[in-house]
mmCIF file of C-alpha atoms and ligand atoms in Angstrom:
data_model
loop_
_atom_site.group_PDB
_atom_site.id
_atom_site.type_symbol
_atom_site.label_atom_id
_atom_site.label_comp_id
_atom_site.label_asym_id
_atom_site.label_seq_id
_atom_site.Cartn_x
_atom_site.Cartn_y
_atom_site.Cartn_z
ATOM 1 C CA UNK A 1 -18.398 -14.533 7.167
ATOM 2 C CA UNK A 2 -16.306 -15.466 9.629
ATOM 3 C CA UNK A 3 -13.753 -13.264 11.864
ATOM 4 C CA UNK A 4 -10.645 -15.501 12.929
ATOM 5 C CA UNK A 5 -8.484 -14.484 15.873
ATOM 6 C CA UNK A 6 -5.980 -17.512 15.909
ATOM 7 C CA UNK A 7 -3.667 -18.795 13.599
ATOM 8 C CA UNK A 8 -4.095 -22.518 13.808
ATOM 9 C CA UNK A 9 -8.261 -22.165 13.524
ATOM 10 C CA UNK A 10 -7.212 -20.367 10.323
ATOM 11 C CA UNK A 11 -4.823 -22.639 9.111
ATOM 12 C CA UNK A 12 -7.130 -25.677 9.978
ATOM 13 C CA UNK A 13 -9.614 -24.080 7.645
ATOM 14 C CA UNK A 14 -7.626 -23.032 5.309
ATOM 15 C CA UNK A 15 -6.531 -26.807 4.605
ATOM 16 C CA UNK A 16 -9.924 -27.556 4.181
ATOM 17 C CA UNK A 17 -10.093 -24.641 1.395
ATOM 18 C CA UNK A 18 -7.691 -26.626 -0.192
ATOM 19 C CA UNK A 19 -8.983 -29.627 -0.148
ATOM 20 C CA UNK A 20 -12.085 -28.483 -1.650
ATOM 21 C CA UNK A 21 -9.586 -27.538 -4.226
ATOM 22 C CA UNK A 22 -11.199 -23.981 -4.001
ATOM 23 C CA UNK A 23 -8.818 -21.117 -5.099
ATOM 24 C CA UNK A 24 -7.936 -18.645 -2.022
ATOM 25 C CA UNK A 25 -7.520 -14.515 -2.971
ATOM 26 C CA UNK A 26 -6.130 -12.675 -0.227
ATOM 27 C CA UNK A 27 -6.165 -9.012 0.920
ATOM 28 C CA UNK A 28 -3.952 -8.190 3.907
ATOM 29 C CA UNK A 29 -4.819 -4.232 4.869
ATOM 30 C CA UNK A 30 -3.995 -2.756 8.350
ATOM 31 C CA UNK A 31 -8.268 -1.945 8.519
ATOM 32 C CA UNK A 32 -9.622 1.107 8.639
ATOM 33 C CA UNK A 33 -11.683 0.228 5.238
ATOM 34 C CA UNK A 34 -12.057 2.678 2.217
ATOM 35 C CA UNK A 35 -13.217 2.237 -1.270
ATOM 36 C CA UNK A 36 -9.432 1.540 -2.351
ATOM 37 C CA UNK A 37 -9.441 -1.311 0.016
ATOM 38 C CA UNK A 38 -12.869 -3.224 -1.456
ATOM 39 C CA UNK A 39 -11.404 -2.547 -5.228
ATOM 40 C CA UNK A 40 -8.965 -5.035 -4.096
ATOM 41 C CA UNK A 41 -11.913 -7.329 -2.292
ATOM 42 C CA UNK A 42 -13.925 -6.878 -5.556
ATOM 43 C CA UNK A 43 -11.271 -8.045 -7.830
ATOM 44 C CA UNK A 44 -10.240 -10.616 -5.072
ATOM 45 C CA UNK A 45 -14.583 -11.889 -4.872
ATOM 46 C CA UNK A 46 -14.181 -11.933 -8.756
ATOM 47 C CA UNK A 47 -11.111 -14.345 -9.124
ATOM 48 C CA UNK A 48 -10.872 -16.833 -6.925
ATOM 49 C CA UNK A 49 -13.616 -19.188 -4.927
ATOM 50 C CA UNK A 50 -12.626 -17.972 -1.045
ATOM 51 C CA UNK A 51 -11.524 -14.869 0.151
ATOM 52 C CA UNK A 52 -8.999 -13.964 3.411
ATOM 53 C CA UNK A 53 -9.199 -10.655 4.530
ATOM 54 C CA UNK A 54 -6.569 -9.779 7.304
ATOM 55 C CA UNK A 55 -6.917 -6.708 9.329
ATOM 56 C CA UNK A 56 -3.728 -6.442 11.952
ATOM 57 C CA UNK A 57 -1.857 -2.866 12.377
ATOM 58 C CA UNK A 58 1.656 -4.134 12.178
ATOM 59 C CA UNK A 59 3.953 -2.412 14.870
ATOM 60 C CA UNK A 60 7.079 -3.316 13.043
ATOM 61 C CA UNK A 61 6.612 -1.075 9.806
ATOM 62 C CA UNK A 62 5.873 2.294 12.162
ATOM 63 C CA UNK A 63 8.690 4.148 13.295
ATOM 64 C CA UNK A 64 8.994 5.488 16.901
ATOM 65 C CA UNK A 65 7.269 8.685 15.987
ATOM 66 C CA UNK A 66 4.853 7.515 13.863
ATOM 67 C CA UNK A 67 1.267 7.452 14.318
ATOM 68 C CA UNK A 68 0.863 3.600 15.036
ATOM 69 C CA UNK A 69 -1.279 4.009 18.585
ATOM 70 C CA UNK A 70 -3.182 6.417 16.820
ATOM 71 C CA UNK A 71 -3.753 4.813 13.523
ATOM 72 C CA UNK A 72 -7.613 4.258 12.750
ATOM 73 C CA UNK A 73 -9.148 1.178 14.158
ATOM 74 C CA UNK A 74 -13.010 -0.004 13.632
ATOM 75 C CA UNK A 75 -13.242 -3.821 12.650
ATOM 76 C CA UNK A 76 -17.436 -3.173 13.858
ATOM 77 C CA UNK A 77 -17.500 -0.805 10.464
ATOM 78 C CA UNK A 78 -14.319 -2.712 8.881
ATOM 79 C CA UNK A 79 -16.695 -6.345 9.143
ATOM 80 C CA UNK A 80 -19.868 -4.722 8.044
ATOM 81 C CA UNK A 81 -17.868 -3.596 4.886
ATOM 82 C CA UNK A 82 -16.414 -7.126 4.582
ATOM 83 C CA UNK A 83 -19.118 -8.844 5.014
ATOM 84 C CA UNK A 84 -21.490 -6.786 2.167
ATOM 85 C CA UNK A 85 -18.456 -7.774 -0.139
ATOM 86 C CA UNK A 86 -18.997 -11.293 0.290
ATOM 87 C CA UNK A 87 -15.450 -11.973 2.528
ATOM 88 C CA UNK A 88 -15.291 -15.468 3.582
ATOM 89 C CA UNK A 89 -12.805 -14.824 6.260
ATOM 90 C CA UNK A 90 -11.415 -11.865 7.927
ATOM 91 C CA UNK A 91 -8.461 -12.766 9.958
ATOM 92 C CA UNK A 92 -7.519 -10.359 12.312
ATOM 93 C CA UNK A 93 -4.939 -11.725 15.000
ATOM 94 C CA UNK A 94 -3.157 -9.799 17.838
ATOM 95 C CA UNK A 95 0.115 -8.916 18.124
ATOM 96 C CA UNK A 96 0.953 -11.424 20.531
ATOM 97 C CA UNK A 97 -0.256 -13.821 17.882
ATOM 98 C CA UNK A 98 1.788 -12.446 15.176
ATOM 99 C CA UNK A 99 4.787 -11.297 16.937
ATOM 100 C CA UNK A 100 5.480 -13.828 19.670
ATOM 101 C CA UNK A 101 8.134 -13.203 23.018
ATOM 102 C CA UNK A 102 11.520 -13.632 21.854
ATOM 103 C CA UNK A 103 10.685 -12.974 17.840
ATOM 104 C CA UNK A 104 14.031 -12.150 16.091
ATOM 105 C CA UNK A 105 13.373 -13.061 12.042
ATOM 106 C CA UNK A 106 12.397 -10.425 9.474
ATOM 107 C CA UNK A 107 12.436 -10.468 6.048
ATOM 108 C CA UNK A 108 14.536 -7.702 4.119
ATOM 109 C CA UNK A 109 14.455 -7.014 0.365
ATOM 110 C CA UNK A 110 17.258 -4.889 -0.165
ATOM 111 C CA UNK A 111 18.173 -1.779 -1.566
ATOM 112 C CA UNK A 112 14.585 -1.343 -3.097
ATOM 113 C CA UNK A 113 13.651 -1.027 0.997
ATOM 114 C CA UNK A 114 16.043 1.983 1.463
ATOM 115 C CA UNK A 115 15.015 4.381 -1.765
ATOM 116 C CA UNK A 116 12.122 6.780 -1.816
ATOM 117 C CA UNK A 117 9.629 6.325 1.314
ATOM 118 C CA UNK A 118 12.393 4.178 2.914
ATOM 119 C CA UNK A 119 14.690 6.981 3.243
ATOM 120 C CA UNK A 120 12.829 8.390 5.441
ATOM 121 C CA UNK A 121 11.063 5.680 7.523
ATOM 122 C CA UNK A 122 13.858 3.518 8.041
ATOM 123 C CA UNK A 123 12.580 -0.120 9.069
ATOM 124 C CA UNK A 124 9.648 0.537 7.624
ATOM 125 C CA UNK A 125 9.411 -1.962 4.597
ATOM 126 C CA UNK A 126 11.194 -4.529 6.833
ATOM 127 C CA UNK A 127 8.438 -4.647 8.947
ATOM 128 C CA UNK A 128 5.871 -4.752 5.797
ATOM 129 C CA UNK A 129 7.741 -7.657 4.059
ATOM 130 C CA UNK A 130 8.110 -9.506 7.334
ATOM 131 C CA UNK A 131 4.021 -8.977 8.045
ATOM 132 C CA UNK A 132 3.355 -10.247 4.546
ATOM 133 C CA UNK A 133 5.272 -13.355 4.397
ATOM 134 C CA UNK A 134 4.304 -14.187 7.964
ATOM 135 C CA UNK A 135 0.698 -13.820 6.374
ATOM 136 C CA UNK A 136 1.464 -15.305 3.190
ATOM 137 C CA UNK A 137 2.409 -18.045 5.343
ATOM 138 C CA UNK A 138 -0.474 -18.630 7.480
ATOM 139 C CA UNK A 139 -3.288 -17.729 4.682
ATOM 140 C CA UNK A 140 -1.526 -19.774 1.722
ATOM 141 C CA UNK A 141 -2.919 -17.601 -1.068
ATOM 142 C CA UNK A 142 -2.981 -18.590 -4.382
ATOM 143 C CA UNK A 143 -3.269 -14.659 -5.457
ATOM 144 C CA UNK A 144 -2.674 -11.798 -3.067
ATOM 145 C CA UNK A 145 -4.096 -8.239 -3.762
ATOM 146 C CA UNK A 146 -2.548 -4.533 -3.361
ATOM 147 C CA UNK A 147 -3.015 -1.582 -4.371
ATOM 148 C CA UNK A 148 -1.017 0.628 -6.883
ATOM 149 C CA UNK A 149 -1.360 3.817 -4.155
ATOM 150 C CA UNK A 150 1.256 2.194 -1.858
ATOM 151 C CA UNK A 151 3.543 1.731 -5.477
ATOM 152 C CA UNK A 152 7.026 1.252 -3.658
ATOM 153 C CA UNK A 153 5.213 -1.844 -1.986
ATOM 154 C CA UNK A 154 3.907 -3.744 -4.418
ATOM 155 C CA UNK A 155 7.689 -3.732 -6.108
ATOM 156 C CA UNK A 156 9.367 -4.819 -3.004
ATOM 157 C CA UNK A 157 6.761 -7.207 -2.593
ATOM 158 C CA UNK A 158 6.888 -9.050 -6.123
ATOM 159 C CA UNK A 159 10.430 -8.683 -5.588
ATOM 160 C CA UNK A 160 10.060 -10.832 -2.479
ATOM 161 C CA UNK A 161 7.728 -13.170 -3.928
ATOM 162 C CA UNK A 162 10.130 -13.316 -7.078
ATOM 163 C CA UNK A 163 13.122 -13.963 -4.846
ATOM 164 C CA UNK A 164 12.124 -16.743 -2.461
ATOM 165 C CA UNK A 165 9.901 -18.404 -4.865
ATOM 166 C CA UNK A 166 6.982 -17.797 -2.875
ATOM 167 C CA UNK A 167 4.006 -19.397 -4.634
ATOM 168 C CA UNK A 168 1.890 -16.715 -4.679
ATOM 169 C CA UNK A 169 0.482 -14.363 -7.792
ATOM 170 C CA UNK A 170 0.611 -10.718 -6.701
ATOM 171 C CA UNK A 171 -2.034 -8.256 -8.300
ATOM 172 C CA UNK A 172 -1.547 -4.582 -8.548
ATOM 173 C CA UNK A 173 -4.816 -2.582 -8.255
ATOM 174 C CA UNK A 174 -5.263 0.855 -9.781
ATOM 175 C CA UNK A 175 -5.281 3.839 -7.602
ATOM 176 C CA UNK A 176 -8.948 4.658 -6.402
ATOM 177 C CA UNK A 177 -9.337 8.625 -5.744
ATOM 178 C CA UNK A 178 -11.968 10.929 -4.377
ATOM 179 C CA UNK A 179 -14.213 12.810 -6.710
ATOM 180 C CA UNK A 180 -11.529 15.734 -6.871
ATOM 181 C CA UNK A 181 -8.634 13.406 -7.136
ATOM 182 C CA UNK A 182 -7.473 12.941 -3.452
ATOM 183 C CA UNK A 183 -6.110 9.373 -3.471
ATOM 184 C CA UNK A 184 -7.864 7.361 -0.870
ATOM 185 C CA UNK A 185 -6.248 6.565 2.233
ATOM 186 C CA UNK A 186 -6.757 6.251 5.595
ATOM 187 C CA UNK A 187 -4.903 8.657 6.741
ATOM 188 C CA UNK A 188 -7.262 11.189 5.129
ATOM 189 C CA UNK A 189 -9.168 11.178 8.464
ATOM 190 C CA UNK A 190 -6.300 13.316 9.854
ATOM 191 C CA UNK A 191 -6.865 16.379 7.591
ATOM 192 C CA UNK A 192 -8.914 19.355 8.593
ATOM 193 C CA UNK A 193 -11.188 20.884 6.050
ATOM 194 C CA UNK A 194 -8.626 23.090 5.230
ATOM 195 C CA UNK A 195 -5.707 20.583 5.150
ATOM 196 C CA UNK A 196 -8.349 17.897 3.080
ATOM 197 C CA UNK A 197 -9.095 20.932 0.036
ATOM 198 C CA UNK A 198 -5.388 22.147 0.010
ATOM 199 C CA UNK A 199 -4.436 17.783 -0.149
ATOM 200 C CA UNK A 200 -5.814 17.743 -4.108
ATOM 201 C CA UNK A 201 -2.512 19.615 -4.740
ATOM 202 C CA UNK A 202 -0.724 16.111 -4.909
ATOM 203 C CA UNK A 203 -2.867 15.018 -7.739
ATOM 204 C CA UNK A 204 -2.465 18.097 -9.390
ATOM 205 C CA UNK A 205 1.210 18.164 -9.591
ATOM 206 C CA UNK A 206 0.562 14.352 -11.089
ATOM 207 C CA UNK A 207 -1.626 15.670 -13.568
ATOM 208 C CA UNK A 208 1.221 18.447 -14.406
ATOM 209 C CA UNK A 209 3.858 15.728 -14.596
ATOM 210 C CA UNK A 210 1.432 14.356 -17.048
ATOM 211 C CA UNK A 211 0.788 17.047 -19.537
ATOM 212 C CA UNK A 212 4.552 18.350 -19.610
ATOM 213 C CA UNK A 213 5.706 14.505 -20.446
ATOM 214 C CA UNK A 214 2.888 14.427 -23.211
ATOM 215 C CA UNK A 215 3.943 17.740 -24.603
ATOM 216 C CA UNK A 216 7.264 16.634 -25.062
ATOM 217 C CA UNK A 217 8.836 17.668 -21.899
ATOM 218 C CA UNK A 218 11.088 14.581 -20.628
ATOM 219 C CA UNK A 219 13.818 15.694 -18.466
ATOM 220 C CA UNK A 220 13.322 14.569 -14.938
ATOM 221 C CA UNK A 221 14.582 18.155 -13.276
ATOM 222 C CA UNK A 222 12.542 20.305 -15.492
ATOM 223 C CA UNK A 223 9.393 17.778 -14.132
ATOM 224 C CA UNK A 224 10.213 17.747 -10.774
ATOM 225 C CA UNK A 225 11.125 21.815 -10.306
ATOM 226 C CA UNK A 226 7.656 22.477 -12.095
ATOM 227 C CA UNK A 227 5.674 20.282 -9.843
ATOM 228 C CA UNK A 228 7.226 20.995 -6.637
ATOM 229 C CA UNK A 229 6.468 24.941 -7.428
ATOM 230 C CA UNK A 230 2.918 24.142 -8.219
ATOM 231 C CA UNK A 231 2.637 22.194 -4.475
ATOM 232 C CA UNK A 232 4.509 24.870 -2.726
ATOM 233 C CA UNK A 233 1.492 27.402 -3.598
ATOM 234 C CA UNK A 234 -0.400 25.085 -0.701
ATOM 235 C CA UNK A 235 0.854 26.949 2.881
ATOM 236 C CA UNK A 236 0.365 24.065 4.961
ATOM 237 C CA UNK A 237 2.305 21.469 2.523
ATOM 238 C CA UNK A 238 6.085 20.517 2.976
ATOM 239 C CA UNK A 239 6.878 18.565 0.445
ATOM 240 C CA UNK A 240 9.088 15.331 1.482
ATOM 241 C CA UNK A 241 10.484 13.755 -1.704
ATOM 242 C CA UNK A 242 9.434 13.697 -5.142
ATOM 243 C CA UNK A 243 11.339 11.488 -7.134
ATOM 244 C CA UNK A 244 11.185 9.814 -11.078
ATOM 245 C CA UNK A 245 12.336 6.339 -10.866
ATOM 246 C CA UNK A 246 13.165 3.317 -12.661
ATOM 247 C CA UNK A 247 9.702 0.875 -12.287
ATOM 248 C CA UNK A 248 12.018 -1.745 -11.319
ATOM 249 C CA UNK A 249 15.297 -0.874 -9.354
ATOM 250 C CA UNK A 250 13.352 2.566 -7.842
ATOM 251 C CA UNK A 251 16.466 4.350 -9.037
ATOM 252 C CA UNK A 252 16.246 8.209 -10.108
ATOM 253 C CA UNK A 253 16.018 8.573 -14.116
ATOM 254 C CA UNK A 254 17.405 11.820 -15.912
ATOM 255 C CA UNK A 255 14.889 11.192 -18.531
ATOM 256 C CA UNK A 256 11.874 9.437 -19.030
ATOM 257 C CA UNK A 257 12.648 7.047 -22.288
ATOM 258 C CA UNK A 258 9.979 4.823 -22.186
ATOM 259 C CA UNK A 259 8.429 5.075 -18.361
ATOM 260 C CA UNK A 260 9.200 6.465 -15.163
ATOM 261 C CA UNK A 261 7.488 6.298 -11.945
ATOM 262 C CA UNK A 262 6.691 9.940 -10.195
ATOM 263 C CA UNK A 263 6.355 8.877 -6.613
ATOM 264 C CA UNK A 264 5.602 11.768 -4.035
ATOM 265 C CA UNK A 265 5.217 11.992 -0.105
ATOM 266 C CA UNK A 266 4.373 15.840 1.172
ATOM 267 C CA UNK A 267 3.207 16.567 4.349
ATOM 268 C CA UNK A 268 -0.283 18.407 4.172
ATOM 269 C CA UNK A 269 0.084 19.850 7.689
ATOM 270 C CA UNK A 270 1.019 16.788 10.240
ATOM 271 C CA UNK A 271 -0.600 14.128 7.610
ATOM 272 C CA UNK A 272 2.189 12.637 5.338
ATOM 273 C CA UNK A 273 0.409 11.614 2.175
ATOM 274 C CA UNK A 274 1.870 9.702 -0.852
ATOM 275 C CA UNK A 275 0.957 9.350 -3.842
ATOM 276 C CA UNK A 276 2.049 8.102 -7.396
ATOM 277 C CA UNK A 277 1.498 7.859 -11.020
ATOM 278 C CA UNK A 278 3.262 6.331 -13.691
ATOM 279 C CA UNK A 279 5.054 8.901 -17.134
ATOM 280 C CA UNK A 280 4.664 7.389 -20.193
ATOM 281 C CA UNK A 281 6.796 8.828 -23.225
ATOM 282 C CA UNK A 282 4.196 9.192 -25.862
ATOM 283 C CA UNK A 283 6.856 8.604 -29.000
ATOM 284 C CA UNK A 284 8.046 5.174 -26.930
HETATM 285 O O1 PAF B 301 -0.629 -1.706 2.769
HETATM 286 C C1 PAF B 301 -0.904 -2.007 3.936
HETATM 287 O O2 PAF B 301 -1.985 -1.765 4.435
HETATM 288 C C2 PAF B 301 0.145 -2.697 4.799
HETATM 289 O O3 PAF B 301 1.421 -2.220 4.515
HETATM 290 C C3 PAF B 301 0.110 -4.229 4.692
HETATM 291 C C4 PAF B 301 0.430 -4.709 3.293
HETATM 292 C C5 PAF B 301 -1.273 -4.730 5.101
HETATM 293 C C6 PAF B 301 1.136 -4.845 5.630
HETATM 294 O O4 PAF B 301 0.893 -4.505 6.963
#
């Protein structure tokens, strides 16, 4: 395995991929490894002949006051991972690499960017579609990986692909939890013990959502109220949003017809966690 710092060694290898005619999969994460992250390497090692890992914490999709200088960083433990999954390449450039003096282009999908998380971390998806097309660019998947946890993502980003006919397959990858349901992230590091037990309450209102749409109960309030009273039993959770959506224009739905996404970010102490799942009407 190989760990790339430039862009043009990449590229000049990457042409040689290609040549080869070997199929590229590509996983762009910010590090900080977990088990959700090498779902998307395993599916990534099972589908296509060379794999791109990128590891770069992208400044542009952090907000002033959010935790980008202290966001976790270990490519020694982040390679080691890599490299047991059978990575051909982790590319992990630095800023000055991928943002450059005098950079002024970004990448905007919009309206889908401004609903749910975006309404309250302005910028935010901005910076994520900009990161992934610059990456897109420079890796020249032929499928690119993500995972179903960041859910408002992957639709702004198959959007994007969608809309400027970017060549590139995108593949959603299930949610991967913890043992009592705590979906993985790395921003679990910041919890304290209490913080990381009271956490399972997000999964627990998703399980709620669940049962009440299977017994019949479809009316997006009565959902919501229900669930945000169950979270509100944790003292050291503030819930942000909790929204049911339309999978496709992220817009609110009265009532779940056929499917709705229930998309959730509370604050378990200082941590903001999300976390999603999708309602299916069972007479749909
Ligand atoms: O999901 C992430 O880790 C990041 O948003 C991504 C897609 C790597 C872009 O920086």
């Amino acid at each position: 395995m190989k760990i790339i710092r430039k862009i043009n060694t990449l590229r000049r290898l990457i042409k040689k991929v290609k040549q080869d005619k070997k199929t590229i999969g590509f996983v762009p994460t910010m590090g900080a490894l977990h088990e959700g992250h090498l779902k998307l390497i395993q599916q990534a090692r099972k589908e296509n002949d060379f794999v791109v890992v990128s590891i770069f914490v992208n400044p542009t999709q952090f907000g002033p006051k959010e935790d980008f200088k202290k966001y976790p960083r270990n490519l020694k433990q982040d390679a080691f991972l890599c490299r047991k999954e059978g990575v051909d390449v982790i590319f992990y450039p630095d800023i000055k690499q991928m943002y450059p003096e005098g950079f002024k282009t970004y990448v905007k999908v919009n309206d889908l960017s401004n609903l749910l998380c975006g309404r309250f971390r302005p910028g935010h998806f901005r910076g994520v579609t900009t990161v992934v097309t610059k990456l897109f660019n420079i890796v020249n998947p032929d499928l690119a990986y993500f995972g179903q946890k960041d859910a408002q993502q992957a639709i702004i980003i198959k959007r994007m692909v969608l809309d400027l006919n970017i060549p590139i397959k995108i593949k959603v990858i299930p949610i991967v939890r913890d043992k009592d349901g705590l979906a993985l992230s790395s921003r679990n590091v910041y919890l304290n013990p209490q913080e990381r037990k009271d956490a399972v309450i997000l999964y627990q209102s998703l399980r709620l959502a669940k049962k009440m749409v299977k017994a019949g109960i479809l009316e997006t309030k009565k959902i919501i109220k229900k669930i945000k009273q169950l979270i509100h039993t944790k003292k050291t959770a503030r819930i942000q949003y909790i929204s049911i959506v339309d999978l496709e224009n992220l817009k609110p739905i009265s009532r779940i017809k056929d499917k709705g996404l229930l998309a959730m970010a509370v604050y378990i102490g200082d941590t903001r966690l999300i976390d999603n799942t999708i309602l299916k009407n069972p007479k749909a």
